[in-house]
XYZ file of C-alpha atoms in Angstrom:
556
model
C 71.304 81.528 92.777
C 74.107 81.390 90.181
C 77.874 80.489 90.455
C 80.389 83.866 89.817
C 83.620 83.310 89.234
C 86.260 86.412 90.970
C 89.187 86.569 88.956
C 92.504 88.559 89.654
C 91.890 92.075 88.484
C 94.454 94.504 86.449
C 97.598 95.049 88.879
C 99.004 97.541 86.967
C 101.180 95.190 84.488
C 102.292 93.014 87.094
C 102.596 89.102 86.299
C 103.507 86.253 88.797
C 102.643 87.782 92.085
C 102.960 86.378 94.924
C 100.173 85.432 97.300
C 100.785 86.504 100.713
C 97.623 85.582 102.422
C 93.884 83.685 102.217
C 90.862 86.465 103.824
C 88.307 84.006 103.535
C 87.527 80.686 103.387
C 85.569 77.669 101.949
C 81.692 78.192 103.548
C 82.592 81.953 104.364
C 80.012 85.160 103.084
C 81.788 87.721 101.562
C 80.030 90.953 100.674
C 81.194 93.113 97.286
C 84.377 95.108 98.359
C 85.332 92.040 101.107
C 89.399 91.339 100.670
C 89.295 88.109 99.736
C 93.215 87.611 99.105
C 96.909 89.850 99.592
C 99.155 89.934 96.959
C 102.895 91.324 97.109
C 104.487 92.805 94.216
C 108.250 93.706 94.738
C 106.981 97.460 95.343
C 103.476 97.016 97.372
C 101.193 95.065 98.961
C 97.462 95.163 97.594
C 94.363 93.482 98.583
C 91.810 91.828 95.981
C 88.465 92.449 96.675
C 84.715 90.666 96.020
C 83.331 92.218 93.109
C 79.583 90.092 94.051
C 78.265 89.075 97.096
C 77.789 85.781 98.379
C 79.300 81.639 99.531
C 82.560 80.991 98.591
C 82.120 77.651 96.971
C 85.946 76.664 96.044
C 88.876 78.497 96.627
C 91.724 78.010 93.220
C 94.377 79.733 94.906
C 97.045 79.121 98.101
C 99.412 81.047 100.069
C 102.495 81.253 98.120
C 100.830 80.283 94.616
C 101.914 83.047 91.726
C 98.938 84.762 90.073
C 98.874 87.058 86.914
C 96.102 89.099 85.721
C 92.850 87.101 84.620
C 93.481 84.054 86.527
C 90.548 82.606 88.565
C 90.971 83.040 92.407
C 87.403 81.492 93.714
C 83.704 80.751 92.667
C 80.587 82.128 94.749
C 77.492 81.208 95.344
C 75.949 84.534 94.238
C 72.839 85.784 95.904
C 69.647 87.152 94.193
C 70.159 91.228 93.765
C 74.203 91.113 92.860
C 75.687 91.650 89.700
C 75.796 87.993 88.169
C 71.936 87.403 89.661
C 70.159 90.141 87.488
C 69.453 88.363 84.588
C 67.769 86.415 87.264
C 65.271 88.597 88.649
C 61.695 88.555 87.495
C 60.654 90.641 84.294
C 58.291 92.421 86.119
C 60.036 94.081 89.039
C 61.088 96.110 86.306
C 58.170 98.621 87.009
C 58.433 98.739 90.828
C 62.408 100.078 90.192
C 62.217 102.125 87.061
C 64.495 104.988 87.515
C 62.927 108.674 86.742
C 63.680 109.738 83.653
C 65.533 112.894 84.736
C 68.592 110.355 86.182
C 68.199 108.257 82.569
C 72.095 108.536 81.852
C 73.630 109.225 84.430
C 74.134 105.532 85.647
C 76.087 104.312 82.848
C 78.289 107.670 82.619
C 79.119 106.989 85.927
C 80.472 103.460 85.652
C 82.070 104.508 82.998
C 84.364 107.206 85.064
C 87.763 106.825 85.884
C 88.530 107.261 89.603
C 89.340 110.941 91.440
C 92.785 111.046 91.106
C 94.902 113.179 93.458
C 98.444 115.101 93.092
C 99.941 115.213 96.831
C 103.166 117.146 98.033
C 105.214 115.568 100.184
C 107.237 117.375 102.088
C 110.183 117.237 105.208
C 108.771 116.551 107.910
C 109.845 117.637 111.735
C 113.595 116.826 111.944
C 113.450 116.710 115.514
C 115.159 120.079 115.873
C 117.588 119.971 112.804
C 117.278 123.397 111.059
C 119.103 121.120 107.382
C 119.905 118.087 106.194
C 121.647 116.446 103.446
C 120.250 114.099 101.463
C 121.991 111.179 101.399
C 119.779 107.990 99.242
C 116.979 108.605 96.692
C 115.618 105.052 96.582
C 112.367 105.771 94.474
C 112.467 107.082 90.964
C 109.090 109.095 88.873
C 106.730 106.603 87.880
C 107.333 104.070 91.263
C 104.333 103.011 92.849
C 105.193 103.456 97.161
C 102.583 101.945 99.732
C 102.326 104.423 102.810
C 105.498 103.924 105.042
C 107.796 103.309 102.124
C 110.484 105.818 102.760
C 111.042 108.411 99.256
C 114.349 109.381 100.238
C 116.970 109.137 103.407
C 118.477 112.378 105.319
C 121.282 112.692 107.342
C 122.036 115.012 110.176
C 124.952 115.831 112.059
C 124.075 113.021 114.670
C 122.102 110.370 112.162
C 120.166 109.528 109.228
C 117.185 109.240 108.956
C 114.117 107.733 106.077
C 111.650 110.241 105.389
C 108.326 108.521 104.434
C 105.910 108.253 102.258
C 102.169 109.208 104.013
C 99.931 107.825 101.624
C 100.063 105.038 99.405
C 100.317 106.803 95.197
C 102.111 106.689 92.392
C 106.163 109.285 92.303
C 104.317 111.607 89.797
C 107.403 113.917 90.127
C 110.990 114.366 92.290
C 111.754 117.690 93.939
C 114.753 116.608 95.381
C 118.318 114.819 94.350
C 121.355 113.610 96.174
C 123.306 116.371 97.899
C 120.315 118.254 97.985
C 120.040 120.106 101.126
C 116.741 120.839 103.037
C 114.768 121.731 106.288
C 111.237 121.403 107.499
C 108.169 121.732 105.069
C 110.234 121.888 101.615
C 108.861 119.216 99.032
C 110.299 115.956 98.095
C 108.192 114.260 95.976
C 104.724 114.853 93.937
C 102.323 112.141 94.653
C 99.146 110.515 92.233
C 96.871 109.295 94.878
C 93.734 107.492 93.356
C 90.927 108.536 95.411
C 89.109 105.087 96.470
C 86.344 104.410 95.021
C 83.086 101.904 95.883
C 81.755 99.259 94.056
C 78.215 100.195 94.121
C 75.223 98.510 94.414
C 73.655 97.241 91.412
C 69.765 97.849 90.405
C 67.910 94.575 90.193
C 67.306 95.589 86.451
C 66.117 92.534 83.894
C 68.021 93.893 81.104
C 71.184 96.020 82.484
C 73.577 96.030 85.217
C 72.473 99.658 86.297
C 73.163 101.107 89.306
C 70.769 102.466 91.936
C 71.150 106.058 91.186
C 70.371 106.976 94.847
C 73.718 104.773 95.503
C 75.755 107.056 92.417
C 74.756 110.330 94.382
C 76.114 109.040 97.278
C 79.399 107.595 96.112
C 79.953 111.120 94.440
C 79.140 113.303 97.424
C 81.594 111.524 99.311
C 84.273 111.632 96.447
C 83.641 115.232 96.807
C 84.125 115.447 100.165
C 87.523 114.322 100.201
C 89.044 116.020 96.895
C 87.510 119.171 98.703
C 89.287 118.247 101.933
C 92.652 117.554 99.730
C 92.675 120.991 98.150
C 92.001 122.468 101.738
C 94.570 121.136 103.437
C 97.494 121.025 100.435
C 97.314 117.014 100.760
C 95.611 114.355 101.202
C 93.697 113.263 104.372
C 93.639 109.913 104.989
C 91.307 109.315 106.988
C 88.400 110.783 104.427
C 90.170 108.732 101.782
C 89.622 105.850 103.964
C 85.664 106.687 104.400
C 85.417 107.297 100.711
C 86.375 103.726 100.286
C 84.254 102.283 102.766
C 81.508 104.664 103.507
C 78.774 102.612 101.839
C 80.645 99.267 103.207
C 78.796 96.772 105.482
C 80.747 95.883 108.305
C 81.453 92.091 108.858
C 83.257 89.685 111.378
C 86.057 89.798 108.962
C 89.751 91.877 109.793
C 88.944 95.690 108.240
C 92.417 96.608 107.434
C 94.895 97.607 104.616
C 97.455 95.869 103.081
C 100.317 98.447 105.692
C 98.421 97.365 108.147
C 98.127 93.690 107.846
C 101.710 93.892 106.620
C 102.959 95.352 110.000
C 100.920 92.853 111.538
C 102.512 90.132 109.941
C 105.648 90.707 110.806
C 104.505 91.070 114.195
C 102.874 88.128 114.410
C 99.213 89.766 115.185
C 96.074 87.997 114.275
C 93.992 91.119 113.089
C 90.921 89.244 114.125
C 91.236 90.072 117.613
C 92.258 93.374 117.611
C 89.405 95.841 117.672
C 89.480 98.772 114.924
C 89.252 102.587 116.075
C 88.738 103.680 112.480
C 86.132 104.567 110.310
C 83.691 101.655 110.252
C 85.456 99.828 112.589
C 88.881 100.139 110.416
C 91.941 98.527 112.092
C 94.773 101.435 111.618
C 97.991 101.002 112.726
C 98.082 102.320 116.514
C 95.498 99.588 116.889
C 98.129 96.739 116.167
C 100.782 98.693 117.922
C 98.514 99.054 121.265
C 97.421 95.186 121.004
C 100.702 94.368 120.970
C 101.797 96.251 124.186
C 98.937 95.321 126.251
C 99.829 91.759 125.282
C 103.344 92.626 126.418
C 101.930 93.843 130.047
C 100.341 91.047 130.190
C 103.353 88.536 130.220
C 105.009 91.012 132.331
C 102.275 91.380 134.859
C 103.286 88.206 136.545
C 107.175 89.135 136.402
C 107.853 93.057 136.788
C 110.964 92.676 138.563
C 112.645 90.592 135.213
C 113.493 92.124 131.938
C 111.257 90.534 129.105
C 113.117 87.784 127.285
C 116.231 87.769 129.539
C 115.091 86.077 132.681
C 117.881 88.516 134.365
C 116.785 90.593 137.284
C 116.299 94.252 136.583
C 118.553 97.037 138.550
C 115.784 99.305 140.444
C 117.361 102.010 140.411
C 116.812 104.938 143.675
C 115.455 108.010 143.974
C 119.422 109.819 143.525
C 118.522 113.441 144.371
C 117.775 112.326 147.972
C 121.570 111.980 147.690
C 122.503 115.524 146.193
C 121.635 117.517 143.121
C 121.454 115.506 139.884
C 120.530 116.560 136.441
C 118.950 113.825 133.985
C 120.187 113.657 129.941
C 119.033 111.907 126.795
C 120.538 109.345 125.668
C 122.192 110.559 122.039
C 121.048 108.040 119.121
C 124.583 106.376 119.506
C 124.530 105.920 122.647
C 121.196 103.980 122.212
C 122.207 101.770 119.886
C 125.747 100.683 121.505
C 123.712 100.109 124.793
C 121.500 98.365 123.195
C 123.475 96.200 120.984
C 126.555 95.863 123.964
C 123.396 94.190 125.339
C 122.244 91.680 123.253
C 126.178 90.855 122.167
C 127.017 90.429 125.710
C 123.568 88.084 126.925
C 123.624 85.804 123.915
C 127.389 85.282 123.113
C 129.367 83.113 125.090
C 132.509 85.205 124.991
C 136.241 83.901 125.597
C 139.069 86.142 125.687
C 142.524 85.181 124.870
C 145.760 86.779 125.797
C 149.073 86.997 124.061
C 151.592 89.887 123.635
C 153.267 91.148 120.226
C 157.093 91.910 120.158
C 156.667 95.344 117.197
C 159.963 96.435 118.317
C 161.419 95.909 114.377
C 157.743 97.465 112.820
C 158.200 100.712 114.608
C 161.641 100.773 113.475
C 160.619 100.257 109.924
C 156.865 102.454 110.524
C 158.983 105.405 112.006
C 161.763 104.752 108.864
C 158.671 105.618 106.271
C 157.801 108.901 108.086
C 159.027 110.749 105.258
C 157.241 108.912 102.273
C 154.253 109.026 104.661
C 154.221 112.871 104.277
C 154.802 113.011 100.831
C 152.241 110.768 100.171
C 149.969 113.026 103.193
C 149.230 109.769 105.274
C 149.418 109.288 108.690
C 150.847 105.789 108.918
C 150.131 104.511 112.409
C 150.562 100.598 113.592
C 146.564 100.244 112.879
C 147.627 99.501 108.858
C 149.701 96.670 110.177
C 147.332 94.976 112.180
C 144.635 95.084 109.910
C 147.111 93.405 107.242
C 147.942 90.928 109.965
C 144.406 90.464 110.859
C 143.538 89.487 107.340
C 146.165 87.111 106.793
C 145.061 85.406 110.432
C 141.342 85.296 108.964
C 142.254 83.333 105.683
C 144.629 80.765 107.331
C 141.965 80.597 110.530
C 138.850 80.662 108.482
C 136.735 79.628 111.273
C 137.188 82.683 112.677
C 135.617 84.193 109.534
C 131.755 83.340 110.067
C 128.617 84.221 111.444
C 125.921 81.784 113.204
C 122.589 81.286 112.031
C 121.308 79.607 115.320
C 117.588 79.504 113.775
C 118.678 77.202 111.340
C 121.145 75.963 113.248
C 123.766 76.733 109.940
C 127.670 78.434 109.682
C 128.079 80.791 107.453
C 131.331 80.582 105.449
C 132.677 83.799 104.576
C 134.916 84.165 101.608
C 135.473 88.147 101.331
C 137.754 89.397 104.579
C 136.669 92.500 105.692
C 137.643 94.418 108.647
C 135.859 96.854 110.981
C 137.489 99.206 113.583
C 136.257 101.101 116.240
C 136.555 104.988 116.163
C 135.904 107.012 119.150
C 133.979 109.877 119.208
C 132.590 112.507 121.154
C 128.536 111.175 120.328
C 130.265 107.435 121.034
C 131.202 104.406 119.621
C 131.555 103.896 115.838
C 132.947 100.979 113.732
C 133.595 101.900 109.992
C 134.390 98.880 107.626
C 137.299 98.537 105.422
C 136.612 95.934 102.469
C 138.834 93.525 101.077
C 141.658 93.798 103.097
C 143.751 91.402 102.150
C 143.984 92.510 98.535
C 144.895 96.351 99.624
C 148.466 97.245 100.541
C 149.459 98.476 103.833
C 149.865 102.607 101.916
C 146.025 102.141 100.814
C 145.131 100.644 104.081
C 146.728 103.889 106.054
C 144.393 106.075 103.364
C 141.499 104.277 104.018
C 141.773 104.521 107.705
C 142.090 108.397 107.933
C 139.513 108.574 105.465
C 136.755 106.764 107.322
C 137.962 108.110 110.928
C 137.632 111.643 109.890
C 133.874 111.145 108.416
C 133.358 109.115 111.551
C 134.422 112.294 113.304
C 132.997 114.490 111.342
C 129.431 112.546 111.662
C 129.484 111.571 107.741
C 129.300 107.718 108.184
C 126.617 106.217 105.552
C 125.244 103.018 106.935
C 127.012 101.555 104.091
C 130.091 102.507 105.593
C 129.263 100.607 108.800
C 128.173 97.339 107.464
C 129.675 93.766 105.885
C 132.148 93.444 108.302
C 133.725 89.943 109.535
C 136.054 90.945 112.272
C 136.667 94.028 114.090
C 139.761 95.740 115.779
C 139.145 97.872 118.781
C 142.842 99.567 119.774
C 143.199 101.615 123.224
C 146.800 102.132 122.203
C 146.658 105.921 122.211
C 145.141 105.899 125.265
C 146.738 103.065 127.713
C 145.863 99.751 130.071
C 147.508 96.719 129.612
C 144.389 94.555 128.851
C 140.608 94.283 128.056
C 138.262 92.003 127.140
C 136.523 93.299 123.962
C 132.556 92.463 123.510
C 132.294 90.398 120.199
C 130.337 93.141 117.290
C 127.905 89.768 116.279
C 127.346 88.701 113.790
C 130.925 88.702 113.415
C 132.187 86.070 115.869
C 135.355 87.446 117.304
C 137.241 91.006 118.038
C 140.852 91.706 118.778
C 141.500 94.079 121.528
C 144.541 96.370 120.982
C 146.129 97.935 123.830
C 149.025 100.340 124.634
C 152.543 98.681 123.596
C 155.413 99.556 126.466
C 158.748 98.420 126.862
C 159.668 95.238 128.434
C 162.856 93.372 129.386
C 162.809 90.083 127.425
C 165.608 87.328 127.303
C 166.877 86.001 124.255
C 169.110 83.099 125.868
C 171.984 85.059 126.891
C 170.242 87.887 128.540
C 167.368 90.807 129.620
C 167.233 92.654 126.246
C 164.274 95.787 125.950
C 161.865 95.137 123.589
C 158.677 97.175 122.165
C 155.770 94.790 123.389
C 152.267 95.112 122.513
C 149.595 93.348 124.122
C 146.717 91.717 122.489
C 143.238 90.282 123.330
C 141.041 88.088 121.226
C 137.471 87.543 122.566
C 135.330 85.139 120.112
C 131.946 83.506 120.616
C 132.880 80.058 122.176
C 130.132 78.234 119.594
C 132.192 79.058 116.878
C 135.897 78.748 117.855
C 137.298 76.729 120.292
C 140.123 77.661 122.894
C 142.985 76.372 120.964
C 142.001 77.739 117.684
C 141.773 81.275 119.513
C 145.573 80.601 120.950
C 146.993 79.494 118.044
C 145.417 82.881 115.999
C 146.835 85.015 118.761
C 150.361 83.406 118.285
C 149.980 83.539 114.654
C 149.206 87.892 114.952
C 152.226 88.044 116.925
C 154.728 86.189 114.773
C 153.564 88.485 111.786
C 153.564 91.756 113.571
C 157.275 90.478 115.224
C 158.343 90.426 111.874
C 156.600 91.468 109.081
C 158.342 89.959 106.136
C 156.234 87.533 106.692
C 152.961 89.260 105.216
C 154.322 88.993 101.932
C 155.184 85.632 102.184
């Protein structure tokens, strides 16, 4: 027996790296090839393997410790046979496993070799029935090292966008595609350098050398073969050979069998790999493994409840056979539609909401928005009363700044908000959609008016980057066009409050001496009740109306 020491190998120039997670423990038998630890660069996740077999004596290293190339992870207790036990062995089972002198050679040449390296092209995928697409984000660049599921480059459709990623964990050897770009199914994106996985063979019980058994060598390159012959079959590479070229002379132990996607999906999901049972080669755990322990843990907890939604505690609505009724015909859901429903949801169930009514006298801003109608059409803006409630809205937010945070109820924090912008809802025919302007309260009511057409048309016309859609701090949702006299808007969280516009009519008013008509617009304020309190919400209201009664005071 002998004590090895398994340091951290090269990873590719990268210094500091974080640990993410201990495989094995003090007391524990690893065999050569066992993970031992996860790292996580900023780019990938990789697992460090045993490069000898044996006890793990001490371990140097803890979750969250920063390791560099060289430094010592553990020391084993290595067995008789591995690589630091040869010098051990007796001089004269030299004789019993002399190698014949036709395969003199070929050991050292082949520890010598660099790894099968593969060039992969990655192409578009099924777009779900889009015949093009636009590419909209190129996040990787030649020369980036992706893990497989790190997207290469984002497309958008005339209904979403969408990541396109990467299959196989490589190397961006080369980029087919740019911004702007336009493409359809099967036309390339990126080149890929795959490195074929290799395995750390078994080593010859030699006196004097740390040969390998050449029996072992033919092996490892027969099944190297197989998969660079089953790459240039099928144009690129399949994964599951590459996975039995790295583990096809592996001995299977009680230990998780998975990659570093793998245990990274896991991880997020909270999985503990050792109980979920692999379906690939050599017991492997691959990633519809995870996904189906997690479900049948989900029917589990919802065996004893099926008549609650999971998490809510709120009955679910059974819903009847309607044809017995009449003809019916059954639709999908478009992606929109989805997401409001889903998000109207969770908005709805976790936000005590509070609405707060108050009506606007704009009798003297229509006077003075209908008086610009000409500069409006030299300038070719549409200048509706939206401009004028946004300015409103941001001068409310910075005198009300409570109104201008989000909750973190994990951490049980408030988060202050010092940039005001302003989402507003857009209607459109594939539903709901809330483009963001930024910075509101620097921009002028002209730029505002722009802005506004600018986003509602690419709202309309379906060219809305998530970029567009996000950052906001409060949002405006106007029926004006379309009439009511109230509504009680759904707060967009994280934000924590949303005015409701709705149509303005004509009203008789007194002024002291008598019924006068006057342009009145009605407005209402719903906010999450853990954030702002009722008179806080009336006093905002009144504030939006004074401003919008006379809007002098904006520049004030």
């Amino acid at each position: 027996m002998s004590v090895v020491e398994i340091r951290v190998p090269d990873i590719g120039g990268g210094t500091d790296v974080e640990v993410i997670e201990i495989s094995v423990a003090v007391g524990d038998r690893v065999e050569i090839e066992d993970s031992v630890i996860v790292l996580e660069t900023d780019k990938a996740t990789m697992e460090i393997p045993a490069t000898d077999a044996g006890v793990v004596i001490n371990m140097m290293v803890a979750v969250g410790d920063k390791v560099s190339e060289g430094d010592l992870i553990l020391t084993l207790e290595a067995e008789a046979g591995g690589v630091a036990a040869v010098s051990e062995e007796p001089k004269d089972a030299k004789a019993d496993i002399e190698e014949p002198e036709d395969n003199k050679g070929l050991v050292s040449t082949a520890e010598e070799e660099p790894l099968p390296v593969s060039i992969t092209t990655v192409r578009v995928p099924d777009l779900g029935g889009a015949t093009q697409v636009s590419v909209i984000e190129v996040p990787v660049s030649e020369g980036d090292s992706v893990s497989e599921d790190d997207y290469l480059i984002v497309v958008e459709t005339d209904k979403a966008s969408m990541e396109i990623p990467s299959p196989s964990a490589g190397m961006v050897s080369k980029l087919l595609t740019k911004v702007g770009d336009e493409l359809k199914e099967g036309d390339p994106i990126a080149e890929l350098s795959i490195t074929i996985a290799s395995v750390t063979p078994s080593v010859s019980p030699k006196p004097d050398a740390r040969s390998l058994n050449t029996e072992v060598v033919s092996e490892k390159s027969e099944t190297a073969k197989r998969a660079s012959l089953a790459q240039n079959q099928a144009g690129q590479l399949d994964q599951s050979i590459a996975e039995r070229a790295a583990n096809e002379l592996n001995q299977t132990s009680g230990k998780a069998h998975a990659g570093p996607a793998v245990r990274k999906i896991a991880r997020e999901l909270g999985v503990d790999l050792t109980q979920v049972k692999g379906s690939g080669p050599k017991q492997r755990i691959v990633k519809d493994d995870v996904q189906a322990f997690v479900k049948s843990q989900m029917q589990k907890v919802q065996s004893g409840a099926s008549n609650v939604v999971s998490g809510s505690g709120i009955p679910a609505i059974k819903l009847p056979d309607f044809s017995q009724f009449g003809a019916v015909e059954r639709q999908p859901m478009s992606r929109i539609h989805k997401i409001t429903a889903a998000n109207m949801s969770a908005n709805w169930l976790n936000i005590p909401h509070v609405t707060q009514f108050d009506e606007a006298d704009i009798t003297e801003l229509e006077a003075f928005r209908k008086q610009q109608k000409k500069v409006a059409e030299l300038r070719n803006v549409k200048l509706t009363p939206l401009p004028f409630i946004l300015k409103a809205c941001a001068y409310a937010l910075a005198q009300y700044p409570q109104f201008n945070v989000s909750l973190d109820m994990d951490k049980e924090e408030l988060i202050q908000k010092s940039y005001i912008h302003i989402g507003f809802a857009v209607d459109t025919p594939d539903g709901l959609v809330v483009p963001v302007i930024r910075d509101v309260d620097q921009k002028g009511i002209w730029q505002l008016a722009e802005e506004c057409m600018a986003l509602a048309k690419k709202a309309k016309d379906k060219k809305l980057l998530p970029s567009d859609m996000q950052g906001g701090c409060f949002t405006i949702s106007s029926l004006g066009s379309v009439g009511g006299t109230a509504f009680t808007p759904i707060v967009n969280a994280p934000e924590v409050a949303i005015l409701g516009v709705s149509k303005a009519a004509m009203k008789p008013v007194y002024d002291g001496e008598g019924f006068v008509p006057r342009l009145m617009l009605p407005l209402s304020l719903s906010y999450d009740h853990r954030a702002v309190n009722g008179a806080d919400g009336a006093r905002f209201t009144s504030l939006l109306s004074e401003l919008l009664g006379d809007i002098r005071n904006l520049v004030l």
